CSV table of C-alpha atoms and ligand atoms in Angstrom, one decimal:
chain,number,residue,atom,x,y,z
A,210,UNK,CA,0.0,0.0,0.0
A,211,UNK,CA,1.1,3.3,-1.0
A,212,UNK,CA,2.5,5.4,2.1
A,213,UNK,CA,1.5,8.5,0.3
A,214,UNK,CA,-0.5,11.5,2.4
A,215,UNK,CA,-3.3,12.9,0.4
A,216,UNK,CA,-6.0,15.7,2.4
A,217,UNK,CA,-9.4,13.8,2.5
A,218,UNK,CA,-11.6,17.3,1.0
A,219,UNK,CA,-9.1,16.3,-2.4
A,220,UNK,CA,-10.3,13.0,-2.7
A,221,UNK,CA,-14.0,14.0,-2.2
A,222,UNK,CA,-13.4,16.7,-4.9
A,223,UNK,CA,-11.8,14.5,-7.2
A,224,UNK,CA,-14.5,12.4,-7.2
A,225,UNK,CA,-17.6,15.3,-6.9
A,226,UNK,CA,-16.3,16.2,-9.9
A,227,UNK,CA,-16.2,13.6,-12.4
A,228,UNK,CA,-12.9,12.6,-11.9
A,229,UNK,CA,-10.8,9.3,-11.9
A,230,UNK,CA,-9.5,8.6,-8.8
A,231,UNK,CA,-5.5,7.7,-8.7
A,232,UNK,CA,-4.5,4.0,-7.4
A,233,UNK,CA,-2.4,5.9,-4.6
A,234,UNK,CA,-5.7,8.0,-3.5
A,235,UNK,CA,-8.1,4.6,-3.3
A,236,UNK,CA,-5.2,2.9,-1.1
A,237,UNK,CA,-4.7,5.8,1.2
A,238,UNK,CA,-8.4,6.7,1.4
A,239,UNK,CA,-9.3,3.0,2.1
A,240,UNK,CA,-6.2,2.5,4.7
A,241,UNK,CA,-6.8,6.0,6.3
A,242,UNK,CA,-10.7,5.2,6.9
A,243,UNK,CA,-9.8,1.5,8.7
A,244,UNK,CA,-7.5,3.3,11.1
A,245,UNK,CA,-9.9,6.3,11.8
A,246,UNK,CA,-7.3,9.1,10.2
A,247,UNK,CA,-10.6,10.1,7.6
A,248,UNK,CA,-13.5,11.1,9.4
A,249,UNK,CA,-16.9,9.2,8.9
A,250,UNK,CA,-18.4,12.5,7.8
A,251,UNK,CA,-15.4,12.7,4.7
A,252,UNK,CA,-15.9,9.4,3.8
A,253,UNK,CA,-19.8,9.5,3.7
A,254,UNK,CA,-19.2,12.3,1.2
A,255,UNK,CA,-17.2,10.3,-0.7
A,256,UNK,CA,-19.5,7.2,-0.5
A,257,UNK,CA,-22.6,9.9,-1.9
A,258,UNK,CA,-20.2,10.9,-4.5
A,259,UNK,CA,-19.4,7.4,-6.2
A,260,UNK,CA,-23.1,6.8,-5.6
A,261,UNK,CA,-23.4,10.2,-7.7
A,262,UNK,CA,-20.7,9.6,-10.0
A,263,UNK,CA,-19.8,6.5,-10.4
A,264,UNK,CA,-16.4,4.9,-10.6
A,265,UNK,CA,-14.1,3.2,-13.5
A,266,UNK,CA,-13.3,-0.7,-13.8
A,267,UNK,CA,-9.8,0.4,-12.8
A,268,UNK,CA,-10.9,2.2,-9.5
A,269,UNK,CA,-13.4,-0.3,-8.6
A,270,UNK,CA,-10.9,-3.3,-8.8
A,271,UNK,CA,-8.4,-1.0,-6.9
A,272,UNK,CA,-10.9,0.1,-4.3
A,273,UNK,CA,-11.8,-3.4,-3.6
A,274,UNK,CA,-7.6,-4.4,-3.7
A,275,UNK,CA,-7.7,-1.8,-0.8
A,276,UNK,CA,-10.5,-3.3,1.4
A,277,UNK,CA,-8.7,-6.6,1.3
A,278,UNK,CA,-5.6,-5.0,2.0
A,279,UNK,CA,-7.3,-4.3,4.9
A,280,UNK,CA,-7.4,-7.2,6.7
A,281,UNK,CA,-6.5,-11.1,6.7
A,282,UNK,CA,-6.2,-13.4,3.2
A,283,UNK,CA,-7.3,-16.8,3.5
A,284,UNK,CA,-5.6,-19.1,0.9
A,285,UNK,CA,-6.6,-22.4,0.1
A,286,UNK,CA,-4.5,-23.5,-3.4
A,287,UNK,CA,-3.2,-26.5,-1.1
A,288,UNK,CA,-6.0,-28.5,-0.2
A,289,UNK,CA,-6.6,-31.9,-1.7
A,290,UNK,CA,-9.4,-30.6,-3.7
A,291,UNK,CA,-10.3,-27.3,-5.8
A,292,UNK,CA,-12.3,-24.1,-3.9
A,293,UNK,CA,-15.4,-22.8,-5.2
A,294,UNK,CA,-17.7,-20.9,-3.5
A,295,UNK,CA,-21.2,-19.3,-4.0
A,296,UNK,CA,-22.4,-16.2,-3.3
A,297,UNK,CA,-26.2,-15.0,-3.3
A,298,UNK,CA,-27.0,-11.0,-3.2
A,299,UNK,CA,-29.6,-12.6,-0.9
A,300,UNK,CA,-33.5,-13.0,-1.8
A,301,UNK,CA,-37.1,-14.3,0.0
A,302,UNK,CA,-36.8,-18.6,0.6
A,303,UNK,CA,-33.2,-18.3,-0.7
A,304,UNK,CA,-31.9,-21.2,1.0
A,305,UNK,CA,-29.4,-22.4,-1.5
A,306,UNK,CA,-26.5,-22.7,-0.2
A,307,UNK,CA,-27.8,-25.2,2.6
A,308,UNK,CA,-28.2,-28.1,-0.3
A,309,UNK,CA,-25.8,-26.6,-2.4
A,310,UNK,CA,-22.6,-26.6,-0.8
A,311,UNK,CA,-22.7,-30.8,0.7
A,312,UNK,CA,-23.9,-31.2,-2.8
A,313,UNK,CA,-20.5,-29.7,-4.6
A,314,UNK,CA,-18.5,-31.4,-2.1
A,315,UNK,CA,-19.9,-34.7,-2.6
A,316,UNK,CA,-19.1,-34.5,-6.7
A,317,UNK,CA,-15.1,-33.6,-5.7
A,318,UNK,CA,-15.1,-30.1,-4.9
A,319,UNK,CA,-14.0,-28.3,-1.4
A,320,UNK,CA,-16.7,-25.0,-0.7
A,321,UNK,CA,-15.8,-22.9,1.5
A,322,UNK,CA,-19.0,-21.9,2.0
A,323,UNK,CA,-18.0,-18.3,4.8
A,324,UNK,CA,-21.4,-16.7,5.4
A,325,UNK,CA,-23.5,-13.8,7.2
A,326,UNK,CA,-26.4,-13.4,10.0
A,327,UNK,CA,-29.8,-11.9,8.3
A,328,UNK,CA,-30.4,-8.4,8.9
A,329,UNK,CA,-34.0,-7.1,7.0
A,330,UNK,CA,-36.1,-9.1,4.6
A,331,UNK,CA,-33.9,-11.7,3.7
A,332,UNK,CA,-32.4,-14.3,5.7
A,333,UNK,CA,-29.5,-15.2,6.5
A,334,UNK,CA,-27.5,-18.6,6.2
A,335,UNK,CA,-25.9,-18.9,9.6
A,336,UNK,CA,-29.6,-18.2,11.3
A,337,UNK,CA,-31.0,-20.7,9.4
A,338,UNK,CA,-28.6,-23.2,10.3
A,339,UNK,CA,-28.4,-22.7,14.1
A,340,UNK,CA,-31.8,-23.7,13.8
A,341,UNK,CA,-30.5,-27.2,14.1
A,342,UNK,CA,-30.3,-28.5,17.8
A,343,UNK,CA,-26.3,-28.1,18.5
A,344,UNK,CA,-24.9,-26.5,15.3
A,345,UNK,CA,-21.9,-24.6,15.9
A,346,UNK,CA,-21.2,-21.2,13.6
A,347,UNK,CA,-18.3,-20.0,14.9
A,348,UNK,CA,-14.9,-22.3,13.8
A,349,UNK,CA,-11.1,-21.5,13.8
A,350,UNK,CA,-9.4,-21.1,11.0
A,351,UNK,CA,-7.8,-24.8,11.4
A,352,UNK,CA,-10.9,-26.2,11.8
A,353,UNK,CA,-12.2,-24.7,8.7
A,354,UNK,CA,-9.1,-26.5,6.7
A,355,UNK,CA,-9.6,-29.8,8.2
A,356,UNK,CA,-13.3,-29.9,7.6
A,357,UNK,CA,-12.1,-28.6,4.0
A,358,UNK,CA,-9.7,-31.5,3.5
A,359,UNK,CA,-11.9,-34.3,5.4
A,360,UNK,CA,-15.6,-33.2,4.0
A,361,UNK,CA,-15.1,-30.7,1.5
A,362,UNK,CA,-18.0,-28.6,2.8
A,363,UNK,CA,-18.1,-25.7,5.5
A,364,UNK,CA,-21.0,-23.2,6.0
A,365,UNK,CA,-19.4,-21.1,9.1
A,366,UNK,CA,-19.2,-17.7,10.1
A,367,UNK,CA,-16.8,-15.6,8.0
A,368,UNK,CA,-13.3,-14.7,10.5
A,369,UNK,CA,-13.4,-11.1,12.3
A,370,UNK,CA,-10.5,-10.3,10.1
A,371,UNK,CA,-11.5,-10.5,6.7
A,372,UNK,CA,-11.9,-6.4,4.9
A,373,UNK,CA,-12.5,-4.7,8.3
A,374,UNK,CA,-12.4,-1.7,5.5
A,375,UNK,CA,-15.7,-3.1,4.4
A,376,UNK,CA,-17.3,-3.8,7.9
A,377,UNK,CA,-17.0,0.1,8.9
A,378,UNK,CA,-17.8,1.3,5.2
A,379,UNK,CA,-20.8,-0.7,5.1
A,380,UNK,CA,-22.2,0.3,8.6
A,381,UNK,CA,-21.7,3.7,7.5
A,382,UNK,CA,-23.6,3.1,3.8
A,383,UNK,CA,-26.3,1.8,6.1
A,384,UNK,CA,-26.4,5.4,7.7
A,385,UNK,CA,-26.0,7.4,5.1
A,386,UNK,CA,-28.6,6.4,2.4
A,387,UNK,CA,-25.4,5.0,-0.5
A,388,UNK,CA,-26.0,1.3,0.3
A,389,UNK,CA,-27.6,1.6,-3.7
A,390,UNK,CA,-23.9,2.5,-5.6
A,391,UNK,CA,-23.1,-0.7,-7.6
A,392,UNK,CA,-19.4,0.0,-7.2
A,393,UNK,CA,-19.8,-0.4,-3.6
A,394,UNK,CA,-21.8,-3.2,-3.6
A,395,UNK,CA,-19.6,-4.8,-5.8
A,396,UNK,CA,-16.3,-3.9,-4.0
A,397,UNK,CA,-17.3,-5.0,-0.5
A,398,UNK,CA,-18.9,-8.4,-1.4
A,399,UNK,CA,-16.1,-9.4,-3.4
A,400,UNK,CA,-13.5,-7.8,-0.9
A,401,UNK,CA,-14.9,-10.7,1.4
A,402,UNK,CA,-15.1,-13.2,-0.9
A,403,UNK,CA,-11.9,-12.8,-3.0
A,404,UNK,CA,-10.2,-12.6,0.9
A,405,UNK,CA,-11.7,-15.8,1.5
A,406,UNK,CA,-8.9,-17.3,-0.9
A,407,UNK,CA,-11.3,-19.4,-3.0
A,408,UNK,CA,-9.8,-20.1,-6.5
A,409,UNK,CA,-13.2,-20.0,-8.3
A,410,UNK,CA,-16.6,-18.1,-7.3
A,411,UNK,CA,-20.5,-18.2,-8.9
A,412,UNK,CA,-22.5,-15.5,-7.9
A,413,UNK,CA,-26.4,-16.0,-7.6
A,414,UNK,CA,-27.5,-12.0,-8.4
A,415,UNK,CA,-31.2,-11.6,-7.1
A,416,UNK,CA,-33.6,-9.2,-9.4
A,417,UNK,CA,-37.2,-8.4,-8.8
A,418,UNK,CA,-39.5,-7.4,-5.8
A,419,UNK,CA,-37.5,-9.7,-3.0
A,420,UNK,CA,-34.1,-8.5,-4.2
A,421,UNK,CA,-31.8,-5.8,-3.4
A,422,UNK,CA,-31.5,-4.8,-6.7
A,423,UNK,CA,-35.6,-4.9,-8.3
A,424,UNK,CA,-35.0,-4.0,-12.2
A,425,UNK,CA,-32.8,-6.6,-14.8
A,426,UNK,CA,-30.5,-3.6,-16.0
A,427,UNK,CA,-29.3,-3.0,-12.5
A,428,UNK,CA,-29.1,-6.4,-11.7
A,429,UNK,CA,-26.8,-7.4,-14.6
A,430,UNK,CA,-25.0,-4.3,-14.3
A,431,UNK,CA,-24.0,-5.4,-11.1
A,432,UNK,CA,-23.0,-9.2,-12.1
A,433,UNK,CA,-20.8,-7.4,-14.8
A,434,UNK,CA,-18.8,-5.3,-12.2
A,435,UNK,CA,-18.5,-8.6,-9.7
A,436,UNK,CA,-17.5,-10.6,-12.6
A,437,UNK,CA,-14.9,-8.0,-13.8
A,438,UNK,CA,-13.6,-7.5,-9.9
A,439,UNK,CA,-13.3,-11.7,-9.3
A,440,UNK,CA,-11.8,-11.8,-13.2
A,441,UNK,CA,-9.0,-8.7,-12.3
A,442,UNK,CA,-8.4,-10.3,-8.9
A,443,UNK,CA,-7.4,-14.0,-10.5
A,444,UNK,CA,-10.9,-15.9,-9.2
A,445,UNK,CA,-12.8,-17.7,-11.5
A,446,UNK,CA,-15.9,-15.9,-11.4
A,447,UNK,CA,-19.1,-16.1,-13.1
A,448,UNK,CA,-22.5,-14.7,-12.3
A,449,UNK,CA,-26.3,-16.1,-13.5
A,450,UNK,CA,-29.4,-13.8,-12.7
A,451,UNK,CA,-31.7,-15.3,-11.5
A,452,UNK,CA,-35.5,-14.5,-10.7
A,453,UNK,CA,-36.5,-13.0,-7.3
A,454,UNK,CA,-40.2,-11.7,-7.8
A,455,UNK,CA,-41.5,-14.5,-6.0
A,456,UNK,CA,-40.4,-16.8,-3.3
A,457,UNK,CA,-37.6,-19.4,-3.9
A,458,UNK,CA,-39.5,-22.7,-2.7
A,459,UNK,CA,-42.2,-22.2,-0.2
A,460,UNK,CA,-41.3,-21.6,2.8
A,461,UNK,CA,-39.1,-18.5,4.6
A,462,UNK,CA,-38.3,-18.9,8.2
A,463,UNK,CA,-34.7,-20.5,9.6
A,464,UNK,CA,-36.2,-24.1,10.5
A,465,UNK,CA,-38.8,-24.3,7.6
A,466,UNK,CA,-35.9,-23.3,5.2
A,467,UNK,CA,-33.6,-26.0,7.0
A,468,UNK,CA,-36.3,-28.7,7.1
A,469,UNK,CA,-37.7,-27.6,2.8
A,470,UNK,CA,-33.3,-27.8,2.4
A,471,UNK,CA,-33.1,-31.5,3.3
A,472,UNK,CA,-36.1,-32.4,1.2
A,473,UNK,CA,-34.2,-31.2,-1.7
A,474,UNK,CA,-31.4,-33.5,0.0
A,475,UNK,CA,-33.3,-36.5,0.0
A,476,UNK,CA,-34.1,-36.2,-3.1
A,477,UNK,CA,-37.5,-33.9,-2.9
A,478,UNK,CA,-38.1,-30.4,-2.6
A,479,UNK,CA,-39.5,-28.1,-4.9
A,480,UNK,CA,-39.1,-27.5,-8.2
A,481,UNK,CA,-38.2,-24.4,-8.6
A,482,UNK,CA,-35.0,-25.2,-5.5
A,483,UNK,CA,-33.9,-28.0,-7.1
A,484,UNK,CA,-33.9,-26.3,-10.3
A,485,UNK,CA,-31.7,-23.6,-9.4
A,486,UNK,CA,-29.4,-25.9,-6.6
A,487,UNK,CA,-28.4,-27.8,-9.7
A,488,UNK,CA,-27.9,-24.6,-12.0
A,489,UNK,CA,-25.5,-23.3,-9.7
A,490,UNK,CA,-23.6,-26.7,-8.8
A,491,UNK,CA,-23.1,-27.0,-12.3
A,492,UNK,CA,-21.6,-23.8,-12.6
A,493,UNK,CA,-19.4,-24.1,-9.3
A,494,UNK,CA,-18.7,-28.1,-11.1
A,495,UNK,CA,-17.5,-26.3,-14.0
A,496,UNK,CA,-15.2,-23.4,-12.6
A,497,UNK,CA,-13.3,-26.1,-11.1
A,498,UNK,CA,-13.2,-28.5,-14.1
A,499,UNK,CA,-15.2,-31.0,-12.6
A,500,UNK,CA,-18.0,-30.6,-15.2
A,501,UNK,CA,-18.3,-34.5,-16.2
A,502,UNK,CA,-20.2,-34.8,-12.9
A,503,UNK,CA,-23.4,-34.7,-13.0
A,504,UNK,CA,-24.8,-33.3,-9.2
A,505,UNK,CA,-28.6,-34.3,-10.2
A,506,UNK,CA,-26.6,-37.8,-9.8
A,507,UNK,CA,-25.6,-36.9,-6.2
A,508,UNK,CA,-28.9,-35.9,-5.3
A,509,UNK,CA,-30.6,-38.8,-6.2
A,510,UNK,CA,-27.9,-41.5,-4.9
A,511,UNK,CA,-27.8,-40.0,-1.2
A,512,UNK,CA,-24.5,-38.8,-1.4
A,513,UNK,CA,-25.2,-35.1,-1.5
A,514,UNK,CA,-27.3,-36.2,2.1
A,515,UNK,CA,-24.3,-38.2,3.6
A,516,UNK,CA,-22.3,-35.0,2.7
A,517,UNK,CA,-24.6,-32.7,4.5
A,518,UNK,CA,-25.1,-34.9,7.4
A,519,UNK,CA,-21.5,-35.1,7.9
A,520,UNK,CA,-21.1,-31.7,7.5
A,521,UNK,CA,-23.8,-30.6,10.0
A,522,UNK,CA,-22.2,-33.2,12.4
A,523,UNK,CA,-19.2,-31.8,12.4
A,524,UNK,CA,-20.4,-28.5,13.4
A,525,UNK,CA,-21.9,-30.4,16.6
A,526,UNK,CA,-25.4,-30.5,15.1
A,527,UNK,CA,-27.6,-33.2,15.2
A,528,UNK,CA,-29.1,-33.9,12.0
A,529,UNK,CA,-31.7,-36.4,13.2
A,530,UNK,CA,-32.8,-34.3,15.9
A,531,UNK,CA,-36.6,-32.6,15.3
A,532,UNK,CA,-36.4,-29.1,14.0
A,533,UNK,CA,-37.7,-26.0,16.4
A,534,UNK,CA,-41.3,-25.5,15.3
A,535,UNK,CA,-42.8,-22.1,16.4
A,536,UNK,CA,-45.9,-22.3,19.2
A,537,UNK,CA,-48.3,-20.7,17.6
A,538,UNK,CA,-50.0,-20.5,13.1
A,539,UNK,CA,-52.5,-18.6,11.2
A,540,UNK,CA,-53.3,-19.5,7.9
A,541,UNK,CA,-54.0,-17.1,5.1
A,542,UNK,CA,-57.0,-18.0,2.5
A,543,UNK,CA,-57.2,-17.0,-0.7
A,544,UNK,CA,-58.9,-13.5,-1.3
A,545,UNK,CA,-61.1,-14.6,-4.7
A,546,UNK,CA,-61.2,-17.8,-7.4
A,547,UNK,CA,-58.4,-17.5,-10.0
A,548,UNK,CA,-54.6,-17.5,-10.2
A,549,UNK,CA,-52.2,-16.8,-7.7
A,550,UNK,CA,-49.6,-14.0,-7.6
A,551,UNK,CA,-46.4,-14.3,-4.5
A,552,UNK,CA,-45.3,-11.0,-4.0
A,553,UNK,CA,-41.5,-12.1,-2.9
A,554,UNK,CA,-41.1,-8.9,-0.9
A,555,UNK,CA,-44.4,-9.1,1.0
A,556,UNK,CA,-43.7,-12.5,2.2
A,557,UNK,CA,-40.1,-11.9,3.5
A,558,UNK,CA,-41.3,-8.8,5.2
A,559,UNK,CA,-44.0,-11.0,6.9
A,560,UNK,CA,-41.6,-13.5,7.6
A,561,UNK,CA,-39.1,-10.8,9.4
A,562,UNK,CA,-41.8,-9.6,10.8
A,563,UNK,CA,-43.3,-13.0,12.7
A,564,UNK,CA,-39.4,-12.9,14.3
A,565,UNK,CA,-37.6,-15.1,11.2
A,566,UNK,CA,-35.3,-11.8,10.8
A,567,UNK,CA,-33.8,-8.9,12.7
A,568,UNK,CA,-34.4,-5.2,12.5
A,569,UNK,CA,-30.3,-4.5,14.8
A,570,UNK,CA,-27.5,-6.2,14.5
A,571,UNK,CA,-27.6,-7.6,18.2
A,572,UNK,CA,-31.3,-8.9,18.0
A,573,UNK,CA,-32.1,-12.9,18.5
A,574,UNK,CA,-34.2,-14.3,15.8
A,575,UNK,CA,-36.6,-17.4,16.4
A,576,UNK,CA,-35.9,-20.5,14.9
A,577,UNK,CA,-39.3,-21.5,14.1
A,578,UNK,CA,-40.7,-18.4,13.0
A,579,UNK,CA,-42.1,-17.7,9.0
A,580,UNK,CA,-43.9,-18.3,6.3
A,581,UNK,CA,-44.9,-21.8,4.6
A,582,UNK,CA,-46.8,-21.2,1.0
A,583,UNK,CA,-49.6,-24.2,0.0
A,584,UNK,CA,-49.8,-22.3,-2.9
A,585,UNK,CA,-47.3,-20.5,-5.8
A,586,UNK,CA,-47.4,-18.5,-8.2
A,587,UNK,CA,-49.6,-19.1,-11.1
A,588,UNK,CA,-51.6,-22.1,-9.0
A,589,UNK,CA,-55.4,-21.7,-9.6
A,590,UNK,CA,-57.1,-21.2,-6.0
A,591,UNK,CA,-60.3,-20.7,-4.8
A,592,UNK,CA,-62.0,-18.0,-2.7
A,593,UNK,CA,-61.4,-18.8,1.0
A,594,UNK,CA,-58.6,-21.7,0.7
A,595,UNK,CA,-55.5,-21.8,3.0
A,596,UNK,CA,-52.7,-20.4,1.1
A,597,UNK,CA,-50.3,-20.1,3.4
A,598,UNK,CA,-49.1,-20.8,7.0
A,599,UNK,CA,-47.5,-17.6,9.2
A,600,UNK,CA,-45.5,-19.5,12.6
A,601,UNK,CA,-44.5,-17.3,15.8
A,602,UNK,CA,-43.8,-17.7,19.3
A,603,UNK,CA,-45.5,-14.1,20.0
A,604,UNK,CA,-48.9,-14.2,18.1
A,605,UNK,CA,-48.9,-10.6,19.1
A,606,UNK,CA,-46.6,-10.4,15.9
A,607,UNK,CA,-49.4,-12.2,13.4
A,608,UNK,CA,-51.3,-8.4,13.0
A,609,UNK,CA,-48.2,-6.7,11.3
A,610,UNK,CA,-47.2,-9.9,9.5
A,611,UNK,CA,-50.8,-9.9,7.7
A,612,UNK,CA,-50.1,-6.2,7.0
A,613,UNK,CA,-46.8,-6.8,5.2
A,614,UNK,CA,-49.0,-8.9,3.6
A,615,UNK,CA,-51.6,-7.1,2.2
A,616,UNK,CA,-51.7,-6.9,-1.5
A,617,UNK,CA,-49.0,-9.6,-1.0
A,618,UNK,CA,-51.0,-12.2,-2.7
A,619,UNK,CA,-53.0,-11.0,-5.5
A,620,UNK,CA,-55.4,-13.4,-6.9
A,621,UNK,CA,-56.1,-13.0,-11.1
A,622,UNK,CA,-58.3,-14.2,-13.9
A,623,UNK,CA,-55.8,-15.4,-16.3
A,624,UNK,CA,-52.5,-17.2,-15.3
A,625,UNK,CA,-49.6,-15.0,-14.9
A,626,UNK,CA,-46.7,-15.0,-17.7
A,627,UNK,CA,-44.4,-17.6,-16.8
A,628,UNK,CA,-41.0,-16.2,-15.4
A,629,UNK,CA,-37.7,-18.2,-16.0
A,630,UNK,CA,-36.1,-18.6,-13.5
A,631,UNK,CA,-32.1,-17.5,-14.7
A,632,UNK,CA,-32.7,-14.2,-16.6
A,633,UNK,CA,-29.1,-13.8,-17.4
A,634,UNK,CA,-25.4,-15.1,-17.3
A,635,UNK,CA,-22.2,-13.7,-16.9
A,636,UNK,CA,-19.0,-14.2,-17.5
A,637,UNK,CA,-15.5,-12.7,-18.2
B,887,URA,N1,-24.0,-7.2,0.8
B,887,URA,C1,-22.7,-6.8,1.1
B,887,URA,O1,-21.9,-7.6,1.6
B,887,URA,N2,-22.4,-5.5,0.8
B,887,URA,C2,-23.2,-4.7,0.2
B,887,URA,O2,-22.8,-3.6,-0.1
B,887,URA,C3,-24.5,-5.1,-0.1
B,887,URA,C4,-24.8,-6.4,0.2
């Protein structure tokens, strides 16, 4: 990193006007932020100025160099088997990465699979997991290598010290209304993952009412910048866009994503999770060079399920033991005869809302807590049939849930246009 001095108000100007920020100005900016030398207040005028303005391939992939300069690399060329990791911009029922990752492993690859809490609409990986009786998060970073080399699979929390750049930057995007800038999306979710040492990476980009991002254009412009930041970096990366308007599967909520996950394990599930588990296995397969595998293969011969019971095992979780199942339900019923719309975003507000999410950082979710769908999109119903299932422990909760839900699941006369369900992909 440069050693360089620059005066923060420069940097800001640079960039307020148009400009093209220098390599040494992104590595000083970056390092000077982490150790507190910039003040929150520059750097969230900087932040609303790339949000403005923009920034160039060659300053993103610097800026992002400079956020993983900014903490610990994780390398993992010498296990016994090739990395390859996922990564989901995060939608409604998006519970891929539970199947997915003993799924890769069992058909040769290692996945190490370093993931977040929920905070908002969307859940989160590790809160769905701890949902299992015993299941450990938290590993050390030798622990993570010999579950690498022995089962090829770890979901875990990511390490304290991977772009602490990103970790302030991000709390204070949260703050100042510039979480939106594509460049900074981009940079700090493939600061983390490109720390995380994998040699190859598939990103699962979310567009539509659940997402982050809700139009196509914004969605692929953003798989384009990851792509390009993975590609610069040395990663393997590609990126597919895939459909978020409606809810992956039918059920949000930590246990009933865990329990709908090992469905799809054994060989079940719906369509719609299967379709896309095996979408991005064979892209993760194929980063690697292991594309003469077939995973559908390993889901149907039980080795994907002896992967992930392994895996959950060796996390201290029991993966016979029953699931948490919230206290209390209300069902929904269909507002009129015809076809069925899922409003993704509606659902996962519910969901959050019935205590499935987190509204701070340092709240507890509830492991039984969501929503459970009879019903999809495009399914004819009739007037007064149970649609859907909300589970709390606080039934207080069920009034605001059935608000977030209002309008949530429109009911028409002719079926809705079918959607695919991978809009795009993208690749170096
Ligand atoms: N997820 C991240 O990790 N960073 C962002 O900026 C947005 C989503």
């Amino acid at each position: 990193m440069s050693q360089q001095q620059f005066a923060a108000v420069d940097v800001i100007r640079t960039k307020r006007d148009r400009g093209e920020l220098s390599d040494a100005q992104i590595d000083w900016v970056v390092d000077a932020y982490t150790r507190g030398e910039v003040a929150e207040e520059q750097m969230s005028a900087l932040a609303m100025a790339v949000l403005l303005n923009g920034m160039t391939r060659a300053e993103v992939s610097r800026w992002t160099g400079a956020m993983i300069a900014s903490g610990a690399r994780l390398d993992f060329t010498d296990l016994p088997r090739p990395s390859v990791d996922k990564h989901s911009t995060g939608g409604v029922g998006d519970k891929t990465t539970l199947p997915l990752a003993p799924l890769v492993a069992a058909c040769g690859a290692a996945v190490p699979q370093l993931s977040g809490r929920g905070l908002g609409h969307t859940g989160g990986t590790l809160d769905k997991l701890e949902a299992i009786p015993g299941w450990r998060a938290s590993l050390t970073l030798p622990e993570i290598r010999a579950q690498l080399t022995d089962l090829g699979a770890v979901i875990c929390a990511a390490t304290g010290d991977l772009a602490p750049a990103d970790k302030k930057l991000y709390a204070l995007r949260d703050v100042t209304g510039t979480v939106e800038a594509i460049p900074l999306i981009a940079s700090s979710i493939m600061s983390k993952k490109i720390a995380e040492g994998t040699s190859a990476l598939v990103l699962d980009v979310k567009t539509g009412s659940g997402a982050f991002m809700k139009e196509l254009a914004q969605s692929v412009e953003l798989a384009r910048t990851m792509v390009d930041l993975g590609t610069d970096a040395g990663v393997r990366t590609v990126a597919v866009v895939t459909d978020m308007s409606t809810v992956l599967g039918r059920t949000a909520g930590n246990a009933l994503e865990v329990r709908e996950s090992v469905e799809v394990l054994a060989g079940g599930g719906p369509a719609d999770l299967v379709e896309l588990t095996l979408v991005l296995a064979r892209e993760m397969l194929a980063a690697v060079g292991l594309d003469a595998v077939d995973p559908a293969d390993a889901l149907a011969d039980g080795r994907a399920m002896d992967a992930w019971r392994r895996m959950v095992a060796a996390q201290g979780g029991d993966p016979d033991a029953p699931l948490p199942v919230a206290r209390h339900t209300q069902d929904v019923l269909a507002p009129a005869d015809g076809f069925l719309h899922v409003d993704a975003m509606a659902v996962g507000v519910a969901a959050w809302r019935l205590g499935a999410g987190r509204s701070r950082r340092e709240e507890a979710v509830q492991a039984g807590a969501g929503v459970e769908l009879h019903a999809v999109r495009g399914d004819r119903v009739r007037a007064g049939q149970r649609i859907a299932t909300l589970h709390t422990d606080t039934p207080e909760r069920f009034e605001w849930a059935v608000q977030a839900l209002e309008g949530g699941f429109p009911v028409s006369a002719t079926a809705p246009e079918p959607v695919p369900l991978v809009h795009q992909r993208v690749t170096a």
